[in-house]
mmCIF file of C-alpha atoms in Angstrom:
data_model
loop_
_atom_site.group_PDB
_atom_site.id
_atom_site.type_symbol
_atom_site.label_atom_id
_atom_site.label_comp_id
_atom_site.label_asym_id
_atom_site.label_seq_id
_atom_site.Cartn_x
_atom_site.Cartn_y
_atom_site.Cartn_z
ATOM 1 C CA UNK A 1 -88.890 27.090 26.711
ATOM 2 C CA UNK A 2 -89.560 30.740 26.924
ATOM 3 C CA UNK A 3 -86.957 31.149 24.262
ATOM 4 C CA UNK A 4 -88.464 28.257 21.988
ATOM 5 C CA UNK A 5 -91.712 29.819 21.945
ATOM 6 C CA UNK A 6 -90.610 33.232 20.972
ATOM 7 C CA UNK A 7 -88.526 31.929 17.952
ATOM 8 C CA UNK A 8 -91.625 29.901 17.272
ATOM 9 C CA UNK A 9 -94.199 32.976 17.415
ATOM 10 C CA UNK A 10 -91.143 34.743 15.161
ATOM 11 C CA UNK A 11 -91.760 31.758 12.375
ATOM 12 C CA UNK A 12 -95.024 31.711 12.343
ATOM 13 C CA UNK A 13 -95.620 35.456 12.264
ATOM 14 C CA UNK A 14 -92.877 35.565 9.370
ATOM 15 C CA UNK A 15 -94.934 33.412 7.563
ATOM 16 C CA UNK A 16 -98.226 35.145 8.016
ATOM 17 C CA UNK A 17 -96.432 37.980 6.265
ATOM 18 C CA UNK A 18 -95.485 35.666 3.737
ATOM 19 C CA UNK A 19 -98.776 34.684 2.917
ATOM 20 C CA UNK A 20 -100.003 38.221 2.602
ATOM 21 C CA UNK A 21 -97.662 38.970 -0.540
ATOM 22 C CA UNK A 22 -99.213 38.521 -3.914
ATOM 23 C CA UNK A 23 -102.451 36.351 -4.084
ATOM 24 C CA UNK A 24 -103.944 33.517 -5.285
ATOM 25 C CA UNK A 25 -107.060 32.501 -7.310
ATOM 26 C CA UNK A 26 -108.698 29.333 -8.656
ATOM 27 C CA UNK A 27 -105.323 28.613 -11.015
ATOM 28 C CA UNK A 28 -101.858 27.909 -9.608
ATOM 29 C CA UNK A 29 -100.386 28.280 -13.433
ATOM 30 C CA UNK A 30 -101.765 29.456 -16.158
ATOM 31 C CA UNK A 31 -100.454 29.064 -19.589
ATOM 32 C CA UNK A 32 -101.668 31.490 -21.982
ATOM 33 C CA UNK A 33 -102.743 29.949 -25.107
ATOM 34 C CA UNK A 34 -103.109 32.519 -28.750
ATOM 35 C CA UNK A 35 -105.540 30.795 -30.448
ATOM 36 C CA UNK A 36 -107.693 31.174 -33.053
ATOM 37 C CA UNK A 37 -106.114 34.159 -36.088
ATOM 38 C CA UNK A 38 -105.393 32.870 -39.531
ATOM 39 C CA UNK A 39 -102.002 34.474 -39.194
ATOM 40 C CA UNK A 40 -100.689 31.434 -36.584
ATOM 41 C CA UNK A 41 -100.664 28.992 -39.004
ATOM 42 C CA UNK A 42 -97.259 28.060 -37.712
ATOM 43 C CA UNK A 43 -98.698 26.698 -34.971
ATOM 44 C CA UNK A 44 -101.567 24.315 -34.878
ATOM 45 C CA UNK A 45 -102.647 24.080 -30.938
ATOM 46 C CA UNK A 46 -103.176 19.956 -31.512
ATOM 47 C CA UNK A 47 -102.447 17.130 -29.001
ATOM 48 C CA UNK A 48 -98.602 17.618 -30.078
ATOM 49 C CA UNK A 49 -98.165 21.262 -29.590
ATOM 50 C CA UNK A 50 -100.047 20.899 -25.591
ATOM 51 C CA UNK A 51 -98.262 18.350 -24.393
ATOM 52 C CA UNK A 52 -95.006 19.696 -23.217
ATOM 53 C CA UNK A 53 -97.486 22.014 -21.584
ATOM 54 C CA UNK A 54 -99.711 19.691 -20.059
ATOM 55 C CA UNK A 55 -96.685 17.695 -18.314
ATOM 56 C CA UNK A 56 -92.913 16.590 -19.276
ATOM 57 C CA UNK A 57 -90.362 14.125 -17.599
ATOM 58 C CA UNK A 58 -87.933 15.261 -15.467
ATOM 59 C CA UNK A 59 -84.462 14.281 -15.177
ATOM 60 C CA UNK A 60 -85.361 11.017 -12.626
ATOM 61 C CA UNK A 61 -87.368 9.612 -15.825
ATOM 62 C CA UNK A 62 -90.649 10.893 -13.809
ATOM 63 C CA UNK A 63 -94.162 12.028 -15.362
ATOM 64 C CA UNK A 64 -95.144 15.000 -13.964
ATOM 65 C CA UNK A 65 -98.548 17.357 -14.404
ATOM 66 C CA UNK A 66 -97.264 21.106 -15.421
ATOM 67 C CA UNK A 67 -99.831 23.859 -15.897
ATOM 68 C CA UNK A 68 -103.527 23.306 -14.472
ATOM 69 C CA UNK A 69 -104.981 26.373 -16.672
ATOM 70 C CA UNK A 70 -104.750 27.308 -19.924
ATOM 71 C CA UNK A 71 -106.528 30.703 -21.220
ATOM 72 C CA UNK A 72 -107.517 30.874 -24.749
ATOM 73 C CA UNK A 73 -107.321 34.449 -26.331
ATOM 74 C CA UNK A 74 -107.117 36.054 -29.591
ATOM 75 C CA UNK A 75 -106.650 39.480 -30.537
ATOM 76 C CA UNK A 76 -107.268 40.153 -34.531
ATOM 77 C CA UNK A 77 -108.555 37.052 -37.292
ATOM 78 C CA UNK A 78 -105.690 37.439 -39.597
ATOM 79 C CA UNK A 79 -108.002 38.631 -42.046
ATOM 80 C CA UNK A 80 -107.757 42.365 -40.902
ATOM 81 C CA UNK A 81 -110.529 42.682 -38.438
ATOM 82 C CA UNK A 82 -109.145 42.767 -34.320
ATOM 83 C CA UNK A 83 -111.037 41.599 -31.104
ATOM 84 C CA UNK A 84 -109.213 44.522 -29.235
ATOM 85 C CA UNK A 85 -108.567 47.906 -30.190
ATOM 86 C CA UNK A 86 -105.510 48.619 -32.020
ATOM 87 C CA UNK A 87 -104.208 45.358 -33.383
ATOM 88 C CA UNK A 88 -105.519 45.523 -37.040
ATOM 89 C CA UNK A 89 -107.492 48.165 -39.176
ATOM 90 C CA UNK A 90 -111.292 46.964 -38.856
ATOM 91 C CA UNK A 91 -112.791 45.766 -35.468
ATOM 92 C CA UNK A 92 -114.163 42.288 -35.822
ATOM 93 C CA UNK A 93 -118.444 41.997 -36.191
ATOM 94 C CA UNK A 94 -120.454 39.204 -35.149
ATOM 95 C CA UNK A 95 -119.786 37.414 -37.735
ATOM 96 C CA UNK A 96 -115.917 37.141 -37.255
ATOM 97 C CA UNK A 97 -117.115 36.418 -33.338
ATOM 98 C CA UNK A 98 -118.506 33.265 -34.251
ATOM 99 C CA UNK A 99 -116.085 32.469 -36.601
ATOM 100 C CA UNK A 100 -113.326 32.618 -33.682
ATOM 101 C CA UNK A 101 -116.243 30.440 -31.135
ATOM 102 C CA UNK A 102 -116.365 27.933 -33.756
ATOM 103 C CA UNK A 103 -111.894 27.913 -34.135
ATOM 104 C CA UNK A 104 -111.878 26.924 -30.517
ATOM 105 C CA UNK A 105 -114.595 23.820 -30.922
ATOM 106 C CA UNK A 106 -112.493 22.376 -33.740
ATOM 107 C CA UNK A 107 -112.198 18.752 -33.119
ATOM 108 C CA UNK A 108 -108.627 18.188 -33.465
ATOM 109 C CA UNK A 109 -107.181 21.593 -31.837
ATOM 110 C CA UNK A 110 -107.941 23.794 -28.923
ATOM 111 C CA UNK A 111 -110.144 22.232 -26.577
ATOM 112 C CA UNK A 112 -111.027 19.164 -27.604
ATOM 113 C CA UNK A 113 -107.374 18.243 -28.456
ATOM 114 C CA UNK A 114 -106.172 19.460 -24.960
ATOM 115 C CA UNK A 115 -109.054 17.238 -23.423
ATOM 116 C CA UNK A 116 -108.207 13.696 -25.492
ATOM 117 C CA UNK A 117 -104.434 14.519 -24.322
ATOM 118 C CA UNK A 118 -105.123 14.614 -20.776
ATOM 119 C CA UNK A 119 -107.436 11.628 -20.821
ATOM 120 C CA UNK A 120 -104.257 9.486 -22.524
ATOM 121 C CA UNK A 121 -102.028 11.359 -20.066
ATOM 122 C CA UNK A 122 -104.294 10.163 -16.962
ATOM 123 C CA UNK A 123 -103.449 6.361 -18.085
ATOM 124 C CA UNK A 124 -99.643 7.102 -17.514
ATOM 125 C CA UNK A 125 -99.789 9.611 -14.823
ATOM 126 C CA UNK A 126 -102.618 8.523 -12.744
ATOM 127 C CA UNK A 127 -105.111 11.764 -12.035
ATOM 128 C CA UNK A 128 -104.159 15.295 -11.059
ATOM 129 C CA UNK A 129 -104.299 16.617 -7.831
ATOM 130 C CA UNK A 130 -106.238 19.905 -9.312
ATOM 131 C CA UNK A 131 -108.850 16.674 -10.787
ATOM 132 C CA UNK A 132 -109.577 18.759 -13.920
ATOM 133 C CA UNK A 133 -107.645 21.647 -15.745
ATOM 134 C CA UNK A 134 -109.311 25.025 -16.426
ATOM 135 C CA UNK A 135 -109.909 26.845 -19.260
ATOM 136 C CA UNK A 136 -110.519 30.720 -19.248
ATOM 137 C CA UNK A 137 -111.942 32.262 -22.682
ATOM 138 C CA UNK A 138 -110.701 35.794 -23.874
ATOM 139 C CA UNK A 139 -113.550 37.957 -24.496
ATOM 140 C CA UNK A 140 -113.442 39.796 -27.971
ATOM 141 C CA UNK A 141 -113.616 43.636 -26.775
ATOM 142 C CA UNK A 142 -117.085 45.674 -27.788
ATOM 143 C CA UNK A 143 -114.859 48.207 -29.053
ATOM 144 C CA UNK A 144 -116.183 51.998 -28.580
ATOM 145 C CA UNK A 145 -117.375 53.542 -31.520
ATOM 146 C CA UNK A 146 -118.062 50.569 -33.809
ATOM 147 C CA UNK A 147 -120.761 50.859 -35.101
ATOM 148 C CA UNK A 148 -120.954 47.770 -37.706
ATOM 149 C CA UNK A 149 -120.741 44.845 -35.496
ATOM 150 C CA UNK A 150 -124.089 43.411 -36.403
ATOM 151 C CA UNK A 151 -127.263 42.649 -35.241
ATOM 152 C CA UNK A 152 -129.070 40.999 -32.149
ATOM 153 C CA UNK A 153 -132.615 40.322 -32.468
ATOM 154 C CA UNK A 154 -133.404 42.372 -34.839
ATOM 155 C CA UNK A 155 -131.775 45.247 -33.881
ATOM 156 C CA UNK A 156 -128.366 46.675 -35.085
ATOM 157 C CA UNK A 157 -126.410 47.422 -32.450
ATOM 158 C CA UNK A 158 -124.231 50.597 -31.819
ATOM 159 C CA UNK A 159 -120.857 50.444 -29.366
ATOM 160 C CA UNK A 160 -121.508 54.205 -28.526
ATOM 161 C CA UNK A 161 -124.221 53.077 -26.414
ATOM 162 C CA UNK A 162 -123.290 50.888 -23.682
ATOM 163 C CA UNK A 163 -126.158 48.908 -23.665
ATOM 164 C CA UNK A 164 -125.246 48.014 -26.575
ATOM 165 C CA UNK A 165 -121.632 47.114 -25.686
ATOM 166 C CA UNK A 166 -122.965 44.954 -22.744
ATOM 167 C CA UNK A 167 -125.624 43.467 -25.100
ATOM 168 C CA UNK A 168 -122.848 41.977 -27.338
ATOM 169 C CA UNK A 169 -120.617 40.822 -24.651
ATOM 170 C CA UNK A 170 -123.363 39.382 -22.474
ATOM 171 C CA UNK A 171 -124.534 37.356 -26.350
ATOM 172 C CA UNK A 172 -120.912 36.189 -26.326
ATOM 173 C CA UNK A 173 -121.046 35.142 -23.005
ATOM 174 C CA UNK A 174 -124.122 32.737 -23.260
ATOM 175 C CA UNK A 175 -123.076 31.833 -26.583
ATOM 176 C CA UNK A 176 -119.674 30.152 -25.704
ATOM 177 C CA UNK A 177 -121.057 28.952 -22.543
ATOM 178 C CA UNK A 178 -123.694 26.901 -23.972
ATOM 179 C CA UNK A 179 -121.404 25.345 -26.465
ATOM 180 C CA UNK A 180 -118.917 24.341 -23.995
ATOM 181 C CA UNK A 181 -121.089 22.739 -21.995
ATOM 182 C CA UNK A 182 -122.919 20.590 -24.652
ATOM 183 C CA UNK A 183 -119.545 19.133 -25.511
ATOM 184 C CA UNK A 184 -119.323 17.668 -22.013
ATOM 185 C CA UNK A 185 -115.466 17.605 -21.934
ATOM 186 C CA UNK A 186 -114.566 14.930 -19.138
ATOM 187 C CA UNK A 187 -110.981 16.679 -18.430
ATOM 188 C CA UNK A 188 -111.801 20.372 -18.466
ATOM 189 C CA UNK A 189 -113.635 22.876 -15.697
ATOM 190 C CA UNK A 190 -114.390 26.465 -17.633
ATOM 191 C CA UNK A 191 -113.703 28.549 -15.342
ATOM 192 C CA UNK A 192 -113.845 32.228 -16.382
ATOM 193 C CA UNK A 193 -113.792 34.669 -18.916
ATOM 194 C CA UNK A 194 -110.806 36.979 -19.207
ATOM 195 C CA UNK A 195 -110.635 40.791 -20.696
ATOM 196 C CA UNK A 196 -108.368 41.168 -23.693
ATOM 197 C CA UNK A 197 -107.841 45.119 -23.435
ATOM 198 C CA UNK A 198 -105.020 45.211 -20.985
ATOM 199 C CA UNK A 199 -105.714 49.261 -19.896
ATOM 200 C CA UNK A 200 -108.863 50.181 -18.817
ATOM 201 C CA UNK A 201 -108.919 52.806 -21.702
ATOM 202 C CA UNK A 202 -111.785 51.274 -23.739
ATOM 203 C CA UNK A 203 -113.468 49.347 -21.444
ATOM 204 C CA UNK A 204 -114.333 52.452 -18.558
ATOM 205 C CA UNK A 205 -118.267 52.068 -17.626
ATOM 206 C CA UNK A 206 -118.250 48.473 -18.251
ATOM 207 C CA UNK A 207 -116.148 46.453 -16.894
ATOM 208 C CA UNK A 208 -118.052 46.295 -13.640
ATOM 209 C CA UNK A 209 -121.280 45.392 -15.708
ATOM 210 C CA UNK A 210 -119.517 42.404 -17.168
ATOM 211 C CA UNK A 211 -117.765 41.243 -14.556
ATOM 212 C CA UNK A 212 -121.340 41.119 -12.308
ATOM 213 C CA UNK A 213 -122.658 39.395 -15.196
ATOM 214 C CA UNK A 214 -119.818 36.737 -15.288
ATOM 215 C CA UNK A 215 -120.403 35.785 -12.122
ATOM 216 C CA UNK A 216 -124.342 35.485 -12.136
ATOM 217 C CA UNK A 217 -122.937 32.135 -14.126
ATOM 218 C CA UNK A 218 -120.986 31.020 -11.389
ATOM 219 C CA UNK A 219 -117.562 31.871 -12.990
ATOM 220 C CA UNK A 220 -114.712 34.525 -12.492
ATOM 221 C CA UNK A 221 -113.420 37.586 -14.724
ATOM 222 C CA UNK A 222 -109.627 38.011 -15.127
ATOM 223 C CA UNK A 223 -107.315 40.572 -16.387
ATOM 224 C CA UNK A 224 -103.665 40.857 -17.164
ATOM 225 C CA UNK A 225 -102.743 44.240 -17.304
ATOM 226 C CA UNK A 226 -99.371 46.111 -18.909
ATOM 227 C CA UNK A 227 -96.558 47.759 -16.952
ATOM 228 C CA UNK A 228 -98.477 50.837 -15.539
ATOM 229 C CA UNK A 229 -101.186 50.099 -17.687
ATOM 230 C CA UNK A 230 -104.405 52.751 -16.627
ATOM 231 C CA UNK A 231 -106.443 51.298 -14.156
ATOM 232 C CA UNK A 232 -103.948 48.337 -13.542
ATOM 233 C CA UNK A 233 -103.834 48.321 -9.597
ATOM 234 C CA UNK A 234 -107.625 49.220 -9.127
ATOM 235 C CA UNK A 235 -108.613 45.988 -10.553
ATOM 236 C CA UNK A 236 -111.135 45.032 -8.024
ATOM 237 C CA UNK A 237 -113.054 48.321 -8.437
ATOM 238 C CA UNK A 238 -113.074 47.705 -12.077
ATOM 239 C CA UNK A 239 -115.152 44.374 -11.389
ATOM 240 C CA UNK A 240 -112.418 41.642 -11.649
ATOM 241 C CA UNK A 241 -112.410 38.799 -9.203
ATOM 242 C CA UNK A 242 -108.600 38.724 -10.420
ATOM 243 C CA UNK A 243 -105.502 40.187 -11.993
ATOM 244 C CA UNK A 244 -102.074 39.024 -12.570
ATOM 245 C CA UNK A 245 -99.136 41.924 -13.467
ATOM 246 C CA UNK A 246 -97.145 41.799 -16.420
ATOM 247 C CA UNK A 247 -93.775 42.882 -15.712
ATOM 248 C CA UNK A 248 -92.750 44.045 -19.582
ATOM 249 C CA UNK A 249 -88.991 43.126 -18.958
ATOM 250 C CA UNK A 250 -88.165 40.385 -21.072
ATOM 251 C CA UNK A 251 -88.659 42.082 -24.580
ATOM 252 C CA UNK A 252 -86.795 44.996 -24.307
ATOM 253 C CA UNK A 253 -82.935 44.736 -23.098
ATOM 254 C CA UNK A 254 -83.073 48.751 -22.169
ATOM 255 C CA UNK A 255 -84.828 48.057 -19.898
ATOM 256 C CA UNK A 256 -82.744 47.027 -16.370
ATOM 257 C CA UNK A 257 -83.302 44.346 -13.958
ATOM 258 C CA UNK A 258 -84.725 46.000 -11.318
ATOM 259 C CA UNK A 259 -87.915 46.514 -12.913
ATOM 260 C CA UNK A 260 -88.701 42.475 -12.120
ATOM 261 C CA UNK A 261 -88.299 43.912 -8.745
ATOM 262 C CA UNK A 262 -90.672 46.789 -9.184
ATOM 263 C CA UNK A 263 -93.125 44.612 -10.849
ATOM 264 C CA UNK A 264 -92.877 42.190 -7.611
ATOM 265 C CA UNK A 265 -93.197 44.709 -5.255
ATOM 266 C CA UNK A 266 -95.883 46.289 -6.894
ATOM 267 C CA UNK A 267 -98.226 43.337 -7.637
ATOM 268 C CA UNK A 268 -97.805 41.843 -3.529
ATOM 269 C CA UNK A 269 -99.051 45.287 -2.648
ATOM 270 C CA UNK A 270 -101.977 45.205 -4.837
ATOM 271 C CA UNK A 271 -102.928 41.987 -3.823
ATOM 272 C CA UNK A 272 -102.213 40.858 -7.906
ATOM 273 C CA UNK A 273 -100.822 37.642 -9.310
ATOM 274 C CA UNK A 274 -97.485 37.807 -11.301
ATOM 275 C CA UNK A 275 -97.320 36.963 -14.882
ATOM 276 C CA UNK A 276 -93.905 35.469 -16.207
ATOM 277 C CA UNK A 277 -93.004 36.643 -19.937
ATOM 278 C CA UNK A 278 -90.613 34.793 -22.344
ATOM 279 C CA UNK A 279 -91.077 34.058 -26.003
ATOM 280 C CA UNK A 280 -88.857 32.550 -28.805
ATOM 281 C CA UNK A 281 -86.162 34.982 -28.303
ATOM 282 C CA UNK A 282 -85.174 32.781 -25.070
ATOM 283 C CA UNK A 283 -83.912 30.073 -27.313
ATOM 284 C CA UNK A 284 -80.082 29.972 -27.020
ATOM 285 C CA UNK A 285 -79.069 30.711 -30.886
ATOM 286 C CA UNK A 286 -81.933 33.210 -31.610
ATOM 287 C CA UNK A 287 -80.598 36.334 -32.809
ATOM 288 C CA UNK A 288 -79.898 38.741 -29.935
ATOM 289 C CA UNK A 289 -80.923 35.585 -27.225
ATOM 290 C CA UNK A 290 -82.524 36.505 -24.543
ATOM 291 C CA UNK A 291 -81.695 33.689 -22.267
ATOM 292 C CA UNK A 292 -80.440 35.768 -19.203
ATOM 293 C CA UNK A 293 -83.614 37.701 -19.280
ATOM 294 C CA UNK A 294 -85.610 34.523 -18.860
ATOM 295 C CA UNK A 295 -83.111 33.810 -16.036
ATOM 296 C CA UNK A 296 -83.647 37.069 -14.358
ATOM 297 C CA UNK A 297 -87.345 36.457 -14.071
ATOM 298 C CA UNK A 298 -87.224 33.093 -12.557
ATOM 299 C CA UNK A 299 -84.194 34.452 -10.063
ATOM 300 C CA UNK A 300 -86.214 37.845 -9.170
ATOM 301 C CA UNK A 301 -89.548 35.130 -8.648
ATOM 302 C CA UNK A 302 -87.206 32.874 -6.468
ATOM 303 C CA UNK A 303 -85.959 36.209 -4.335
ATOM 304 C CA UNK A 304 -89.588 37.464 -3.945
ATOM 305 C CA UNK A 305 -91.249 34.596 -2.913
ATOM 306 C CA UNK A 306 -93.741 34.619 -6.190
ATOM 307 C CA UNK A 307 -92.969 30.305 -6.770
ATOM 308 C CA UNK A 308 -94.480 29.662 -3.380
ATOM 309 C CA UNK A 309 -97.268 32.265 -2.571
ATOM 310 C CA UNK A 310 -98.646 34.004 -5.920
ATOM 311 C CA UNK A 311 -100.363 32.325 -8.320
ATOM 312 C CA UNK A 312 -98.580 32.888 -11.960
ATOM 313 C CA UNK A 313 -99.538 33.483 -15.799
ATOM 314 C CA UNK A 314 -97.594 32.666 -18.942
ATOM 315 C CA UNK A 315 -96.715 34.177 -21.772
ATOM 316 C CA UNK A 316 -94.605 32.398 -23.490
ATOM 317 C CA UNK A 317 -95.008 34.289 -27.279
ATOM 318 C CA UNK A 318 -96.518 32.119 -29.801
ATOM 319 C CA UNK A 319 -95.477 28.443 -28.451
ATOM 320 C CA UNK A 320 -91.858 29.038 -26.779
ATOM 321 C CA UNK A 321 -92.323 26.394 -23.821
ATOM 322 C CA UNK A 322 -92.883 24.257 -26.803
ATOM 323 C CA UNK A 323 -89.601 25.274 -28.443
ATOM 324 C CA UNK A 324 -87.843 24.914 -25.460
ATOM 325 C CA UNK A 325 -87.794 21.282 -25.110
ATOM 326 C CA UNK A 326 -87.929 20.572 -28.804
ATOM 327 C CA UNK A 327 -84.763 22.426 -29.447
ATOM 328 C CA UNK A 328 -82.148 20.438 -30.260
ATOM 329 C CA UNK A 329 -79.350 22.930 -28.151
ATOM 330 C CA UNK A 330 -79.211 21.269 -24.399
ATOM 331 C CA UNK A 331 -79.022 25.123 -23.085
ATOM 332 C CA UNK A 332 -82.744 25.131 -24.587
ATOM 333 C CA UNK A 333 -83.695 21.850 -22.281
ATOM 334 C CA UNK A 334 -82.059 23.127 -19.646
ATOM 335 C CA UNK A 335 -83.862 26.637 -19.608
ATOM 336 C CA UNK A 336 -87.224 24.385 -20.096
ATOM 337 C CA UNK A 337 -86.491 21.767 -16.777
ATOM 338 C CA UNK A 338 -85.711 25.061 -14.966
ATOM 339 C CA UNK A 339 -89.372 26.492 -15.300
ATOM 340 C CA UNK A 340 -91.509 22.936 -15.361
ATOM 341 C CA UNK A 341 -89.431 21.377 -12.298
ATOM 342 C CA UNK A 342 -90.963 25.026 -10.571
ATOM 343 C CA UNK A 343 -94.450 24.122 -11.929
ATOM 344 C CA UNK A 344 -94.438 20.673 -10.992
ATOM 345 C CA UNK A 345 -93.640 21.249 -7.631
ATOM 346 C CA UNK A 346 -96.542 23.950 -7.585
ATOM 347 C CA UNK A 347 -98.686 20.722 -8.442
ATOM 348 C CA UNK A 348 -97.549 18.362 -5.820
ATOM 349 C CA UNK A 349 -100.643 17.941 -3.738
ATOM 350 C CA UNK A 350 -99.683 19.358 -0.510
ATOM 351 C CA UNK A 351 -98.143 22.397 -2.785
ATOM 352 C CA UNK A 352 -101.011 22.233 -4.579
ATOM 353 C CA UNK A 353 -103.603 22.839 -1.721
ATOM 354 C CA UNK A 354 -101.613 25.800 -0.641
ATOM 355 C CA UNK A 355 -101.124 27.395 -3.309
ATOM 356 C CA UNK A 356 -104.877 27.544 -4.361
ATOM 357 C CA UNK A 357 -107.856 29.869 -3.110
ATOM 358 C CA UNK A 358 -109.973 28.121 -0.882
#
């Protein structure tokens, strides 16, 4: 007995440990959803395009829920303005803000398409454990300097004052928040707001402002930053409730490995998320495939425990999950029943419960 109860204290304090790597927020999965620029044409976020995302059959002939979250971000219109620094020549004014608040309320993409899918996917699935998915909206950054973004009652406002920054964001805010509500979406919880810039270059001094001001509403403020971004593993004193680490492995085949394991080790200790990173270039007969990097990242997630303690962001390029299962080269499928039999499982209702932040 004495034996018995050593080997059990062993377990349990194993598993204690376990539960300290990583962390784990509101969202088990979230897919990450680029939305809104003229320039992805290509692909039209309707009920077709979500719904590989939103669940898929597995190999028993068996409906399963996938991701629970989806984040909606942009960075530039496609029309040479961006809503973070760098990604075009002009920054984006207010009047290229509310043209990318009214691309998400289209009534036949974005929201409202992901919300009519899940309602038709209810009738063959019964409901989710999670009850409703979440959405989290990308913030357009109130980039430093600008000093033509436009006017708020009355007054023109100028991003070398931080008022003025915070003044924008904070209209933003209020502005998507009210429309999302008055479309009373039966399927979707909005959940948060999420900060494009993915250093903390730009957005020193306010972060902490915007991120008390998110949560006034009741919501959360996420962040996703790069491989050693600035700032990446101080995330809670910069004011977010959470962060999820991108690994930068997949895109660049110079780089080895052992950096998944570097990422891993470095996101349990700061108490981050992990973010898994494929795009099109994991399709079998893409030029220069990158199907063994996609491999590597679910293996080094497998080794480090990420699949059953952390929760986990997508980026999957422009609509690669998508591509996956629509490919018609069975190495394709089988790269695509690899990740969503992982995220299914995640959504199992005992899973399901663990997995998320009480």
């Amino acid at each position: 007995m004495k034996y018995i109860l050593i080997i059990i204290c062993l377990f349990l304090g194993l598993s204690s440990h376990a539960q300290e790597k990583f962390n784990k927020t509101d969202i088990v999965d979230l897919a990450l959803i680029y939305h809104g620029g003229v320039h992805r044409a290509q692909y039209k976020w309707d009920r077709e395009l979500f719904e590989p995302y939103v669940s898929y059959t597995n190999k028993d002939n068996k409906q399963k829920w996938l991701y629970d979250g989806f984040l909606f971000l942009e960075f530039k219109d496609g029309k040479g303005r961006n809503y973070a620094p760098g990604y075009d020549k002009l920054n984006a004014r207010k009047v290229e803000w509310n043209w990318l608040l009214d691309r998400h309320f289209e009534k036949t993409t974005a929201f409202h398409a992901l919300n009519d899918l899940i309602s038709d996917k209810k009738k063959e699935i019964g409901s989710p454990s999670f009850k409703k998915h979440k959405v989290v909206m990308g913030l357009p950054s109130a980039i430093h300097k600008q000093t033509d973004w436009g006017e708020l009652n009355g007054k023109a406002l100028d991003f070398n004052v931080k008022e003025d920054r915070l003044s924008a964001i904070k209209w933003y805010i209020d502005a998507f928040m009210t429309r999302f509500k008055n479309e009373k979406f039966k399927n979707l919880e909005f959940t948060g707001f999420y900060w494009v810039d993915e250093d903390d270059r730009d957005g020193k001094g306010i972060t902490n402002e915007v991120g008390d001001y998110v949560r006034s509403k009741g919501l959360k403020f996420y962040w996703i930053p790069y491989w050693n971004a600035s700032g990446n593993t101080k995330w809670k004193e910069m004011g977010f409730d959470f962060a999820w680490q991108q690994p930068n492995h997949f895109f660049n085949a110079k780089i080895p490995d052992s950096r998944l394991q570097e990422a891993c080790d470095l996101a349990s200790g700061a108490k981050m998320g992990m973010e898994m990173e494929f795009d099109e270039s994991a399709l079998a007969g893409a030029k220069d495939s990158k199907r063994n990097r996609f491999i590597a990242y679910v293996d080094a997630f497998k080794r480090n425990g990420v699949f059953d303690v952390s929760s986990i962001a997508y980026y999957q390029g422009s609509a690669a999950f998508y591509k996956l299962i629509k490919s018609t080269d069975p190495r394709d499928h089988e790269l695509y029943h690899m990740l969503a039999d992982l995220i299914a499982k995640r959504k199992e209702k005992k899973e399901y419960k663990r997995l998320i932040a009480k």
